[in-house]
Amino acid sequence: AGLEPGPPARPHGRPLQPPRPAELLLLLSCPAFRGHFSYLFGGEEAEQWRFANATPDDEVSEEEEEDQLRALGWFALLRVRPEPKEVEERGPVLAVAPLGDVPKGAPLLACGSPFGAFCPDIFLNTLSRGVLSNSAGPLLLTDARCLPGTEGGGVFTSRPSAALVALVAAPLCWKAREWVGLTLLCAAAPLLSVARAALRGLHPDTAALATLLPPEMGAPWGLPLRYRDPGPPWVAAAVLVECGSVWGSGVVVAPGLVVTCRHVAPRETARVLVRSTTPKSAVIWGHVVFATQETSPYDIAVVSLEEDLDGVPIPVPAEHFHEGEAVSVVGFGVFGQACGPSVTSGILSAVVQVDDTPVMLQTTCAVHGGSSGGPLFSACSGDLLGIVASNTRDNNTGATYPHLNFSIPITVLQPALQQYSQTGDLGGFRQLDHASVPVRVVWRLQRPPAEALRSKL
Amino acid sequence: MGRQWGPAMRAAEQAGCVVSASRAGQPEAGSWSCSGVILNRRPGLVLCHGGIFTPFLRAGSGALTAASASFLPGDSCGDDLRLHVQWGPTAASPAGRAERGRPGLCTPQC
């Protein structure tokens, strides 16, 4: 069938404005971003981290990688040359969120063009969604997945209204050769402050441009901290757990009780240090009152604190699980003690049942080493769904998949937690050491044994 | 995407652009490109990533590591730097309107 006669076929994709010549006004960076970057990714950590656009195995010359690393926290202010007789509409004024106004866990929208100018007809302004995973001053992390070429792209929030929060600094992060699945951002507000100051100081004819840079949002953004969106309350229930040289995450399930993983706090009676970060930093000693046996498929340990953790909202344990629901993991993976817990978002991708009882939860959140023992929450209800136990590594290729991970349903633990809280009896926990064979098979990621073949004799 | 995202998506797509840098007279020598944000359309002020300028820095990438430096003037790059910015149709721009104004365009299945 012939095509209807029509306008000359456009190159695929959306009609674009032709490329416009521009001039470089400034190169600019945020010294605080670079300071936090050095603290979090420098020093002895440096050799673990790669921000190259290529995978760790790709050949990127050392000099090229050095250049990329040096330029990682730098941005540029350009002026597009006006076209003669052009009547460019001013367009909507871009709003900019003040630094620190977007809480951890808040949803974010990234907009960049994968592979840059390689094929803008197809890739221009591609969207990606995630949450603010962590922040250290103007250095922000999101789990919105971005690709090479999106560096410099804008990252926006939708609450209380659309505003520019940050620009993409490094779309790909690798730690110890594992893809981390997080994107490094630099907050926009401090960058624009540097630009304003530089424009005013550089040249009389550029000083006027300083007034044309978008302003930071006033109220409600400018509300005092106590009125600003504090973000999801459940983030505060995640704690850092240190047992000797091993550290991991944990979740407060009662004012004096923390659940973590056995591989974080393996021995009963071992002394454990628990650090909470919100509403205020607190460091409390505790000891392991229960840890499952190595043979148990449930990788769980329970820590009793020497004093109660005040002000930490105790999460509500979920009673049901809904595959596909929006979930969040809160854990100290990636940065550990260097800054507070990270929040990553995804969906509940599978609920594995044995005899109609949920025994394993799988999610698409980005989970990294150090997040074990951390809480899995329903992003809708804020209920505690489970305890993160592991992510996935392909032993053949050595590749790790942070976005496929396994959690122990809280319904497996809740009866024992209730019994212990009421009577101090560990009997309920001891049951976890006697999980049935089908449950063991599930957690060994094996196929359940087919019905035992009967002899014909 | 949920309704809550409407304004953020519009803001993102209005502001989104792509920036490419190349050498005068040597466009075939390849270009470097990245994404950017249009801060103001008149005059066109754009913020993009600085990584694409490293090859053009007169003093090399070492200039970026000066501890206290928070900015470098535009003439830190050589005169052979050529920059281009490209963005999509905007609600305001005539091109976008012309496209939007042509009813009946369709993509018949063959």
Coordinates of C-alpha atoms in Angstrom, one line a residue:
Chain A
A1 CA 0.0 0.0 0.0
G2 CA 1.5 3.3 -0.9
L3 CA 1.9 5.9 1.7
E4 CA -0.3 8.9 1.5
P5 CA 1.4 11.9 -0.2
G6 CA 2.4 14.2 2.6
P7 CA 5.3 16.5 3.6
P8 CA 8.8 15.2 3.0
A9 CA 9.5 12.5 5.5
R10 CA 11.2 14.1 8.5
P11 CA 14.2 12.3 10.0
H12 CA 12.5 10.0 12.5
G13 CA 11.4 11.5 15.7
R14 CA 10.2 14.9 16.7
P15 CA 10.6 18.1 14.7
L16 CA 13.7 19.8 16.2
Q17 CA 14.8 23.4 16.1
P18 CA 18.0 23.6 13.9
P19 CA 21.2 23.7 16.0
R20 CA 22.0 27.3 17.1
P21 CA 25.5 28.7 17.5
A22 CA 26.4 29.7 21.0
E23 CA 29.3 31.2 22.9
L24 CA 30.9 30.0 26.2
L25 CA 30.4 32.6 28.9
L26 CA 31.7 30.7 31.9
L27 CA 32.9 27.3 33.2
L28 CA 31.7 26.9 36.7
S29 CA 31.7 24.5 39.5
C30 CA 30.5 24.3 43.1
P31 CA 33.5 24.0 45.5
A32 CA 31.2 22.3 48.1
F33 CA 30.2 19.6 45.5
R34 CA 33.9 18.9 44.8
G35 CA 34.7 18.8 48.5
H36 CA 31.9 16.3 49.3
F37 CA 32.9 14.3 46.1
S38 CA 36.5 14.0 47.4
Y39 CA 35.3 13.0 50.8
L40 CA 32.9 10.3 49.5
F41 CA 34.7 9.1 46.5
G42 CA 38.3 10.1 47.1
G43 CA 41.0 8.7 49.4
E44 CA 41.2 5.0 49.7
E45 CA 37.8 4.7 48.2
A46 CA 39.1 6.2 45.0
E47 CA 40.4 3.0 43.4
Q48 CA 37.0 1.4 43.9
W49 CA 34.9 4.1 42.1
R50 CA 34.7 4.6 38.3
F51 CA 32.6 7.3 36.7
A52 CA 33.8 6.6 33.2
N53 CA 31.1 6.5 30.6
A54 CA 32.4 3.2 29.6
T55 CA 32.1 -0.1 31.6
P56 CA 35.1 -1.0 33.8
D57 CA 36.2 -3.4 31.1
D58 CA 36.2 -0.9 28.3
E59 CA 39.5 0.6 27.3
V60 CA 39.5 4.3 28.3
S61 CA 42.9 5.9 28.4
E62 CA 44.1 6.8 31.8
E63 CA 44.6 10.4 30.7
E64 CA 41.0 10.5 29.3
E65 CA 39.6 9.1 32.5
E66 CA 41.6 11.6 34.5
D67 CA 40.2 14.4 32.4
Q68 CA 36.7 13.1 32.9
L69 CA 37.2 12.9 36.6
R70 CA 38.5 16.4 36.8
A71 CA 35.6 17.8 34.8
L72 CA 33.0 15.7 36.6
G73 CA 31.9 18.6 38.9
W74 CA 32.2 21.3 36.3
F75 CA 29.4 22.9 34.3
A76 CA 29.2 25.6 31.6
L77 CA 27.1 28.7 31.0
L78 CA 26.5 29.5 27.4
R79 CA 24.7 32.2 25.5
V80 CA 22.9 31.3 22.3
R81 CA 23.5 33.7 19.6
P82 CA 20.2 35.5 18.7
E83 CA 19.0 35.0 15.2
P84 CA 18.3 38.1 13.1
K85 CA 14.7 39.2 13.2
E86 CA 14.0 36.3 15.6
V87 CA 11.2 36.7 17.9
E88 CA 12.0 34.1 20.5
E89 CA 9.2 33.9 23.0
R90 CA 10.5 34.2 26.6
G91 CA 8.8 30.9 27.4
P92 CA 8.0 29.9 31.0
V93 CA 10.4 31.1 33.7
L94 CA 12.3 28.1 35.1
A95 CA 11.9 27.7 38.9
V96 CA 14.9 26.5 40.9
A97 CA 14.6 24.6 44.2
P98 CA 16.7 26.0 47.0
L99 CA 19.5 23.6 48.2
G100 CA 18.3 21.2 50.9
D101 CA 14.6 21.7 50.2
V102 CA 14.0 18.4 48.5
P103 CA 13.9 15.6 51.1
K104 CA 15.5 12.2 50.7
G105 CA 13.0 9.8 49.1
A106 CA 11.2 12.6 47.2
P107 CA 10.3 11.6 43.6
L108 CA 12.6 13.2 40.9
L109 CA 12.3 13.4 37.1
A110 CA 15.5 13.5 35.0
C111 CA 15.5 14.9 31.5
G112 CA 18.5 14.4 29.3
S113 CA 19.6 13.2 25.8
P114 CA 21.3 9.8 25.9
F115 CA 24.4 9.9 23.6
G116 CA 24.1 13.7 23.4
A117 CA 24.0 15.1 19.9
F118 CA 24.5 11.7 18.4
C119 CA 20.8 11.3 17.5
P120 CA 18.7 14.0 19.1
D121 CA 15.7 13.3 16.8
I122 CA 15.2 10.2 18.8
F123 CA 16.9 10.7 22.1
L124 CA 16.3 14.5 22.8
N125 CA 14.9 15.1 26.3
T126 CA 14.4 11.5 27.3
L127 CA 12.8 11.2 30.7
S128 CA 13.8 9.0 33.6
R129 CA 12.2 8.8 37.0
G130 CA 13.5 7.9 40.5
V131 CA 13.9 9.4 43.9
L132 CA 16.4 11.5 45.8
S133 CA 18.5 8.6 47.1
N134 CA 21.0 10.5 49.2
S135 CA 22.6 13.9 49.6
A136 CA 25.8 15.4 51.0
G137 CA 25.5 19.2 50.7
P138 CA 25.1 20.0 46.9
L139 CA 26.2 16.4 46.0
L140 CA 23.0 14.5 45.3
L141 CA 22.3 10.9 44.3
T142 CA 19.3 9.6 42.5
D143 CA 18.3 6.1 41.4
A144 CA 16.7 7.6 38.2
R145 CA 18.7 5.7 35.6
C146 CA 20.6 7.9 33.2
L147 CA 22.9 7.1 30.3
P148 CA 26.1 8.7 28.9
G149 CA 25.2 11.9 27.1
T150 CA 22.7 13.0 29.8
E151 CA 25.5 14.8 31.7
G152 CA 24.2 18.4 32.2
G153 CA 20.6 17.3 31.9
G154 CA 18.1 18.8 34.3
V155 CA 16.5 16.9 37.3
F156 CA 13.2 18.2 38.4
T157 CA 10.9 17.8 41.4
S158 CA 7.1 18.0 41.2
R159 CA 6.3 19.0 44.7
P160 CA 5.2 21.6 45.8
S161 CA 5.5 22.6 42.1
A162 CA 7.8 21.9 39.2
A163 CA 11.3 23.1 39.9
L164 CA 14.8 22.4 38.7
V165 CA 16.7 20.6 41.5
A166 CA 20.0 19.6 40.0
L167 CA 22.0 18.8 36.9
V168 CA 23.4 15.3 36.0
A169 CA 27.1 15.2 36.9
A170 CA 27.9 11.5 36.3
P171 CA 25.3 9.2 34.8
L172 CA 27.1 6.0 35.5
C173 CA 28.7 4.9 38.7
W174 CA 30.7 1.7 39.2
K175 CA 32.0 0.6 42.6
A176 CA 34.4 -2.3 42.9
R177 CA 33.5 -3.2 39.3
E178 CA 29.8 -3.4 40.2
W179 CA 27.3 -1.2 38.4
V180 CA 25.7 0.9 41.3
G181 CA 22.6 2.0 39.4
L182 CA 22.8 5.5 40.9
T183 CA 23.3 8.8 39.1
L184 CA 25.5 11.6 40.6
L185 CA 23.9 15.1 40.5
C186 CA 25.0 18.6 41.4
A187 CA 22.4 20.8 43.0
A188 CA 21.4 23.7 40.6
A189 CA 20.9 26.5 43.2
P190 CA 24.6 26.7 44.3
L191 CA 25.7 26.5 40.7
L192 CA 23.5 29.4 39.7
S193 CA 24.9 31.4 42.7
V194 CA 28.4 30.9 41.4
A195 CA 27.2 32.0 37.9
R196 CA 25.6 35.1 39.3
A197 CA 28.7 36.1 41.2
A198 CA 31.0 35.4 38.3
L199 CA 28.8 37.3 35.7
R200 CA 28.7 40.3 38.0
G201 CA 32.5 40.3 38.5
L202 CA 33.7 39.4 35.0
H203 CA 32.5 42.0 32.5
P204 CA 30.2 45.0 32.6
D205 CA 28.2 43.7 29.7
T206 CA 27.7 40.2 31.2
A207 CA 26.7 41.7 34.6
A208 CA 23.2 42.3 33.3
L209 CA 22.8 38.7 32.4
A210 CA 23.1 37.8 36.1
T211 CA 19.6 39.2 36.7
L212 CA 18.3 36.9 33.9
L213 CA 19.3 33.7 35.6
P214 CA 16.2 31.9 37.2
P215 CA 15.6 32.8 40.8
E216 CA 15.4 30.3 43.6
M217 CA 11.8 29.5 44.6
G218 CA 10.4 31.5 47.5
A219 CA 7.8 30.1 49.9
P220 CA 6.6 27.4 50.2
W221 CA 10.1 26.4 49.3
G222 CA 11.5 29.0 51.5
L223 CA 9.6 27.8 54.5
P224 CA 11.5 27.2 57.7
L225 CA 12.8 23.7 57.9
R226 CA 10.1 22.6 60.4
Y227 CA 7.4 23.4 57.8
R228 CA 9.1 21.9 54.8
D229 CA 8.3 18.5 53.4
P230 CA 10.3 16.2 55.8
G231 CA 10.0 13.4 53.3
P232 CA 8.8 9.9 54.0
P233 CA 8.8 9.3 57.8
W234 CA 9.9 5.7 57.5
V235 CA 13.4 6.6 56.3
A236 CA 14.2 7.3 60.0
A237 CA 13.7 3.7 61.0
A238 CA 16.8 2.5 59.1
V239 CA 19.9 2.3 61.3
L240 CA 23.6 1.5 60.7
V241 CA 24.7 -1.7 62.6
E242 CA 28.4 -2.2 63.4
C243 CA 29.6 -5.6 64.8
G244 CA 33.3 -5.6 65.0
S245 CA 34.7 -4.9 61.6
V246 CA 31.5 -5.8 59.8
W247 CA 28.8 -3.2 59.2
G248 CA 25.4 -3.3 57.6
S249 CA 21.9 -1.9 58.0
G250 CA 19.1 -2.6 60.3
V251 CA 15.6 -1.5 61.1
V252 CA 14.1 -0.4 64.4
V253 CA 11.0 -2.6 65.1
A254 CA 10.5 -1.4 68.7
P255 CA 12.1 1.4 70.7
G256 CA 14.8 -1.0 72.1
L257 CA 14.8 -3.6 69.4
V258 CA 16.6 -3.7 66.0
V259 CA 16.4 -6.4 63.3
T260 CA 19.3 -6.9 61.0
C261 CA 20.9 -9.8 59.1
R262 CA 22.8 -12.7 60.6
H263 CA 25.8 -12.0 58.3
V264 CA 26.0 -8.5 59.8
A265 CA 25.7 -9.6 63.4
P266 CA 26.4 -13.3 63.4
R267 CA 27.0 -14.3 67.0
E268 CA 24.5 -14.2 69.9
T269 CA 25.6 -12.1 72.8
A270 CA 28.0 -10.2 70.5
R271 CA 28.1 -6.4 71.3
V272 CA 26.8 -4.3 68.5
L273 CA 26.9 -0.5 67.8
V274 CA 23.7 1.0 66.4
R275 CA 23.8 4.4 64.8
S276 CA 20.6 6.3 64.0
T277 CA 20.7 9.4 61.8
T278 CA 17.2 10.9 62.1
P279 CA 15.5 12.7 63.8
K280 CA 18.9 13.1 65.4
S281 CA 22.2 11.2 65.3
A282 CA 22.4 8.8 68.1
V283 CA 24.9 6.0 68.9
I284 CA 23.7 3.2 71.1
W285 CA 25.2 -0.1 72.2
G286 CA 23.3 -3.3 72.1
H287 CA 23.8 -7.0 72.0
V288 CA 22.6 -9.8 69.7
V289 CA 19.8 -11.7 71.5
F290 CA 19.1 -14.0 68.6
A291 CA 20.8 -15.0 65.3
T292 CA 19.5 -17.8 63.0
Q293 CA 21.8 -20.8 62.4
E294 CA 23.9 -20.8 59.3
T295 CA 21.6 -23.6 58.1
S296 CA 18.5 -21.5 58.3
P297 CA 17.4 -19.9 55.0
Y298 CA 16.3 -16.8 56.9
D299 CA 19.4 -14.6 57.4
I300 CA 18.2 -12.8 60.5
A301 CA 19.6 -11.4 63.7
V302 CA 17.9 -9.5 66.5
V303 CA 19.7 -6.8 68.6
S304 CA 18.4 -5.6 72.0
L305 CA 19.6 -2.0 72.7
E306 CA 20.9 -0.9 76.1
E307 CA 18.7 2.1 75.9
D308 CA 15.6 3.0 73.8
L309 CA 16.0 5.0 70.6
D310 CA 13.8 8.0 71.1
G311 CA 11.9 9.8 68.4
V312 CA 12.3 7.1 65.8
P313 CA 8.9 6.3 64.3
I314 CA 8.3 2.5 64.7
P315 CA 7.2 1.1 61.3
V316 CA 3.9 -0.7 61.0
P317 CA 4.4 -4.3 59.9
A318 CA 2.5 -5.2 56.6
E319 CA 0.1 -8.1 56.7
H320 CA -0.3 -8.4 52.9
F321 CA 1.9 -8.0 49.8
H322 CA 0.8 -6.8 46.4
E323 CA 3.1 -7.6 43.5
G324 CA 3.7 -4.5 41.4
E325 CA 3.3 -2.1 44.2
A326 CA 5.7 0.8 44.6
V327 CA 8.3 0.1 47.2
S328 CA 11.5 1.7 48.7
V329 CA 14.6 0.2 50.2
V330 CA 16.5 2.2 52.9
G331 CA 20.0 1.1 53.6
F332 CA 23.6 2.2 54.2
G333 CA 24.9 0.5 51.1
V334 CA 27.3 2.5 48.8
F335 CA 28.3 5.1 51.4
G336 CA 28.0 3.2 54.7
Q337 CA 29.1 5.4 57.6
A338 CA 30.1 8.3 55.4
C339 CA 26.6 9.7 55.3
G340 CA 23.0 8.8 56.1
P341 CA 21.1 5.9 54.6
S342 CA 20.2 5.9 50.9
V343 CA 16.7 5.5 49.6
T344 CA 16.1 3.6 46.4
S345 CA 12.8 3.0 44.7
G346 CA 11.2 0.3 42.6
I347 CA 8.4 -2.2 42.6
L348 CA 7.7 -5.4 44.4
S349 CA 8.5 -7.7 41.5
A350 CA 7.7 -11.0 43.0
V351 CA 6.2 -12.6 46.2
V352 CA 7.4 -16.2 46.4
Q353 CA 5.1 -18.4 48.5
V354 CA 5.3 -21.9 49.9
D355 CA 2.0 -23.4 51.0
D356 CA 0.3 -20.0 50.3
T357 CA 2.6 -18.3 52.7
P358 CA 5.0 -15.5 51.5
V359 CA 8.6 -16.7 52.2
M360 CA 10.6 -14.3 49.9
L361 CA 10.1 -10.9 48.4
Q362 CA 11.9 -9.6 45.3
T363 CA 12.1 -6.0 44.3
T364 CA 13.6 -3.8 41.5
C365 CA 15.1 -1.3 43.9
A366 CA 18.9 -0.7 43.6
V367 CA 20.4 -2.7 46.5
H368 CA 24.2 -2.6 47.2
G369 CA 26.6 -4.2 49.6
G370 CA 26.0 -2.7 53.0
S371 CA 22.2 -2.5 52.6
S372 CA 21.7 -6.0 54.1
G373 CA 19.5 -5.9 57.1
G374 CA 17.8 -2.7 55.9
P375 CA 14.1 -2.2 55.7
L376 CA 11.9 -2.7 52.6
F377 CA 8.8 -0.3 52.8
S378 CA 5.6 0.1 50.8
A379 CA 6.0 3.5 49.2
C380 CA 2.2 3.9 49.3
S381 CA 1.3 2.9 52.9
G382 CA 4.8 3.3 54.5
D383 CA 4.3 -0.2 56.0
L384 CA 7.4 -2.3 56.7
L385 CA 7.3 -5.2 54.1
G386 CA 10.5 -7.0 54.9
I387 CA 14.2 -7.1 55.7
V388 CA 16.7 -6.9 52.7
A389 CA 18.9 -10.0 52.7
S390 CA 20.8 -10.0 49.4
N391 CA 21.1 -9.0 45.8
T392 CA 22.1 -11.1 42.8
R393 CA 25.4 -12.1 41.4
D394 CA 25.9 -14.2 38.3
N395 CA 28.7 -16.6 39.2
N396 CA 29.5 -17.3 35.6
T397 CA 30.1 -13.7 34.5
G398 CA 30.8 -12.2 38.0
A399 CA 28.2 -9.5 37.2
T400 CA 26.1 -8.2 40.1
Y401 CA 22.6 -7.2 39.6
P402 CA 21.7 -4.5 42.2
H403 CA 18.1 -4.3 40.8
L404 CA 17.3 -7.9 41.6
N405 CA 17.3 -8.5 45.4
F406 CA 15.7 -10.6 48.0
S407 CA 14.0 -9.7 51.3
I408 CA 12.5 -11.7 54.1
P409 CA 8.8 -10.9 54.5
I410 CA 8.0 -9.2 57.8
T411 CA 5.1 -11.7 58.2
V412 CA 7.7 -14.4 58.7
L413 CA 9.2 -12.5 61.7
Q414 CA 6.2 -10.7 63.2
P415 CA 4.9 -13.5 65.4
A416 CA 8.3 -14.1 66.9
L417 CA 8.9 -10.4 67.4
Q418 CA 5.6 -10.0 69.1
Q419 CA 6.2 -13.0 71.4
Y420 CA 9.7 -11.7 72.3
S421 CA 8.5 -8.1 73.0
Q422 CA 5.7 -9.4 75.2
T423 CA 7.4 -12.2 77.1
G424 CA 11.1 -12.1 76.3
D425 CA 10.7 -15.6 75.0
L426 CA 13.0 -16.5 72.0
G427 CA 11.0 -19.6 71.1
G428 CA 9.3 -18.0 68.1
F429 CA 12.7 -17.0 66.7
R430 CA 14.1 -20.5 67.2
Q431 CA 11.4 -21.7 64.8
L432 CA 13.2 -19.8 62.1
D433 CA 16.0 -22.4 62.4
H434 CA 13.5 -25.1 61.4
A435 CA 12.2 -23.8 58.1
S436 CA 10.8 -26.5 55.9
V437 CA 12.7 -28.0 53.0
P438 CA 10.7 -26.1 50.3
V439 CA 11.6 -22.8 52.0
R440 CA 15.2 -23.8 52.1
V441 CA 15.0 -24.7 48.4
V442 CA 13.5 -21.3 47.6
W443 CA 16.3 -19.4 49.4
R444 CA 18.9 -21.5 47.7
L445 CA 17.4 -20.2 44.5
Q446 CA 16.8 -23.8 43.4
R447 CA 14.0 -25.4 41.6
P448 CA 11.6 -27.0 44.0
P449 CA 12.1 -30.8 43.8
A450 CA 9.6 -32.4 41.5
E451 CA 7.2 -34.8 43.2
A452 CA 9.4 -37.7 44.3
L453 CA 9.3 -40.2 41.5
R454 CA 7.6 -43.4 42.8
S455 CA 9.1 -46.7 42.2
K456 CA 6.9 -48.8 40.0
L457 CA 7.7 -51.9 42.1
Chain B
M1 CA 3.2 9.3 34.5
G2 CA 0.8 10.3 37.2
R3 CA -0.9 13.7 37.0
Q4 CA 1.5 15.0 39.6
W5 CA 4.2 14.9 37.0
G6 CA 2.5 17.1 34.4
P7 CA 4.1 20.4 35.4
A8 CA 7.5 18.8 36.0
M9 CA 7.4 17.1 32.6
R10 CA 6.5 20.3 30.9
A11 CA 9.2 22.2 32.7
A12 CA 11.7 19.4 31.9
E13 CA 10.9 19.3 28.2
Q14 CA 10.7 23.0 27.8
A15 CA 14.2 23.4 29.4
G16 CA 15.9 20.4 27.9
C17 CA 18.4 20.7 25.1
V18 CA 21.6 19.2 23.7
V19 CA 24.9 21.0 23.4
S20 CA 27.8 20.0 21.0
A21 CA 31.3 21.3 20.8
S22 CA 33.7 21.0 17.9
R23 CA 36.8 22.5 16.4
A24 CA 36.5 25.2 13.8
G25 CA 37.4 23.9 10.4
Q26 CA 37.7 20.3 11.7
P27 CA 34.1 19.2 12.3
E28 CA 35.1 15.8 11.0
A29 CA 37.5 15.6 13.9
G30 CA 34.5 14.6 15.9
S31 CA 32.6 16.6 18.4
W32 CA 31.8 16.3 22.0
S33 CA 28.2 16.7 23.2
C34 CA 26.1 16.5 26.3
S35 CA 22.7 17.6 27.6
G36 CA 21.8 21.0 29.0
V37 CA 19.1 23.1 30.6
I38 CA 17.8 26.3 29.0
L39 CA 17.7 28.8 31.8
N40 CA 16.2 31.7 29.9
R41 CA 15.1 31.9 26.3
R42 CA 15.7 35.5 25.7
P43 CA 18.6 35.9 25.7
G44 CA 19.2 32.2 25.3
L45 CA 21.1 31.2 28.5
V46 CA 22.0 27.5 28.8
L47 CA 23.6 25.5 31.6
C48 CA 25.3 22.3 30.5
H49 CA 28.0 19.9 31.6
G50 CA 31.6 21.2 31.5
G51 CA 33.2 17.8 30.5
I52 CA 32.8 18.6 26.8
F53 CA 35.1 21.6 27.1
T54 CA 38.1 19.7 28.5
P55 CA 39.7 19.2 25.1
F56 CA 39.5 23.0 24.4
L57 CA 41.0 24.3 27.6
R58 CA 44.1 26.3 26.9
A59 CA 45.7 25.2 30.2
G60 CA 44.5 21.6 29.9
S61 CA 42.2 19.8 32.4
G62 CA 44.6 20.8 35.2
A63 CA 42.9 24.2 35.3
L64 CA 39.8 22.4 36.7
T65 CA 41.6 21.2 39.7
A66 CA 42.7 24.5 41.2
A67 CA 41.2 24.0 44.6
S68 CA 39.6 27.4 45.1
A69 CA 38.4 27.9 41.5
S70 CA 34.7 28.0 41.3
F71 CA 34.6 29.5 37.8
L72 CA 36.8 30.1 34.7
P73 CA 36.0 32.8 32.2
G74 CA 34.8 31.8 28.7
D75 CA 38.2 32.6 27.1
S76 CA 39.8 29.8 29.0
C77 CA 39.0 27.8 25.9
G78 CA 40.8 28.2 22.6
D79 CA 39.3 30.3 19.8
D80 CA 38.7 27.2 17.7
L81 CA 35.8 26.1 19.9
R82 CA 32.5 26.0 18.1
L83 CA 29.3 25.4 20.1
H84 CA 25.8 24.6 19.0
V85 CA 22.7 24.2 21.0
Q86 CA 19.6 22.3 19.8
W87 CA 16.2 21.9 21.5
G88 CA 12.8 20.5 20.7
P89 CA 9.7 22.3 19.6
T90 CA 8.3 24.6 22.3
A91 CA 4.7 25.5 22.8
A92 CA 5.9 29.1 22.1
S93 CA 8.1 28.6 19.0
P94 CA 6.4 29.0 15.6
A95 CA 7.9 25.7 14.4
G96 CA 6.1 23.8 17.1
R97 CA 2.9 25.6 16.3
A98 CA 3.2 24.9 12.6
E99 CA 3.6 21.2 13.3
R100 CA 0.7 21.2 15.7
G101 CA -1.5 23.1 13.2
R102 CA -1.4 20.4 10.5
P103 CA -4.5 18.2 11.1
G104 CA -4.8 14.8 9.5
L105 CA -1.2 13.7 9.5
C106 CA -1.1 10.0 10.1
T107 CA 1.1 7.0 9.7
P108 CA -0.9 4.5 7.7
Q109 CA 0.1 0.9 8.2
C110 CA 1.5 -0.6 5.0

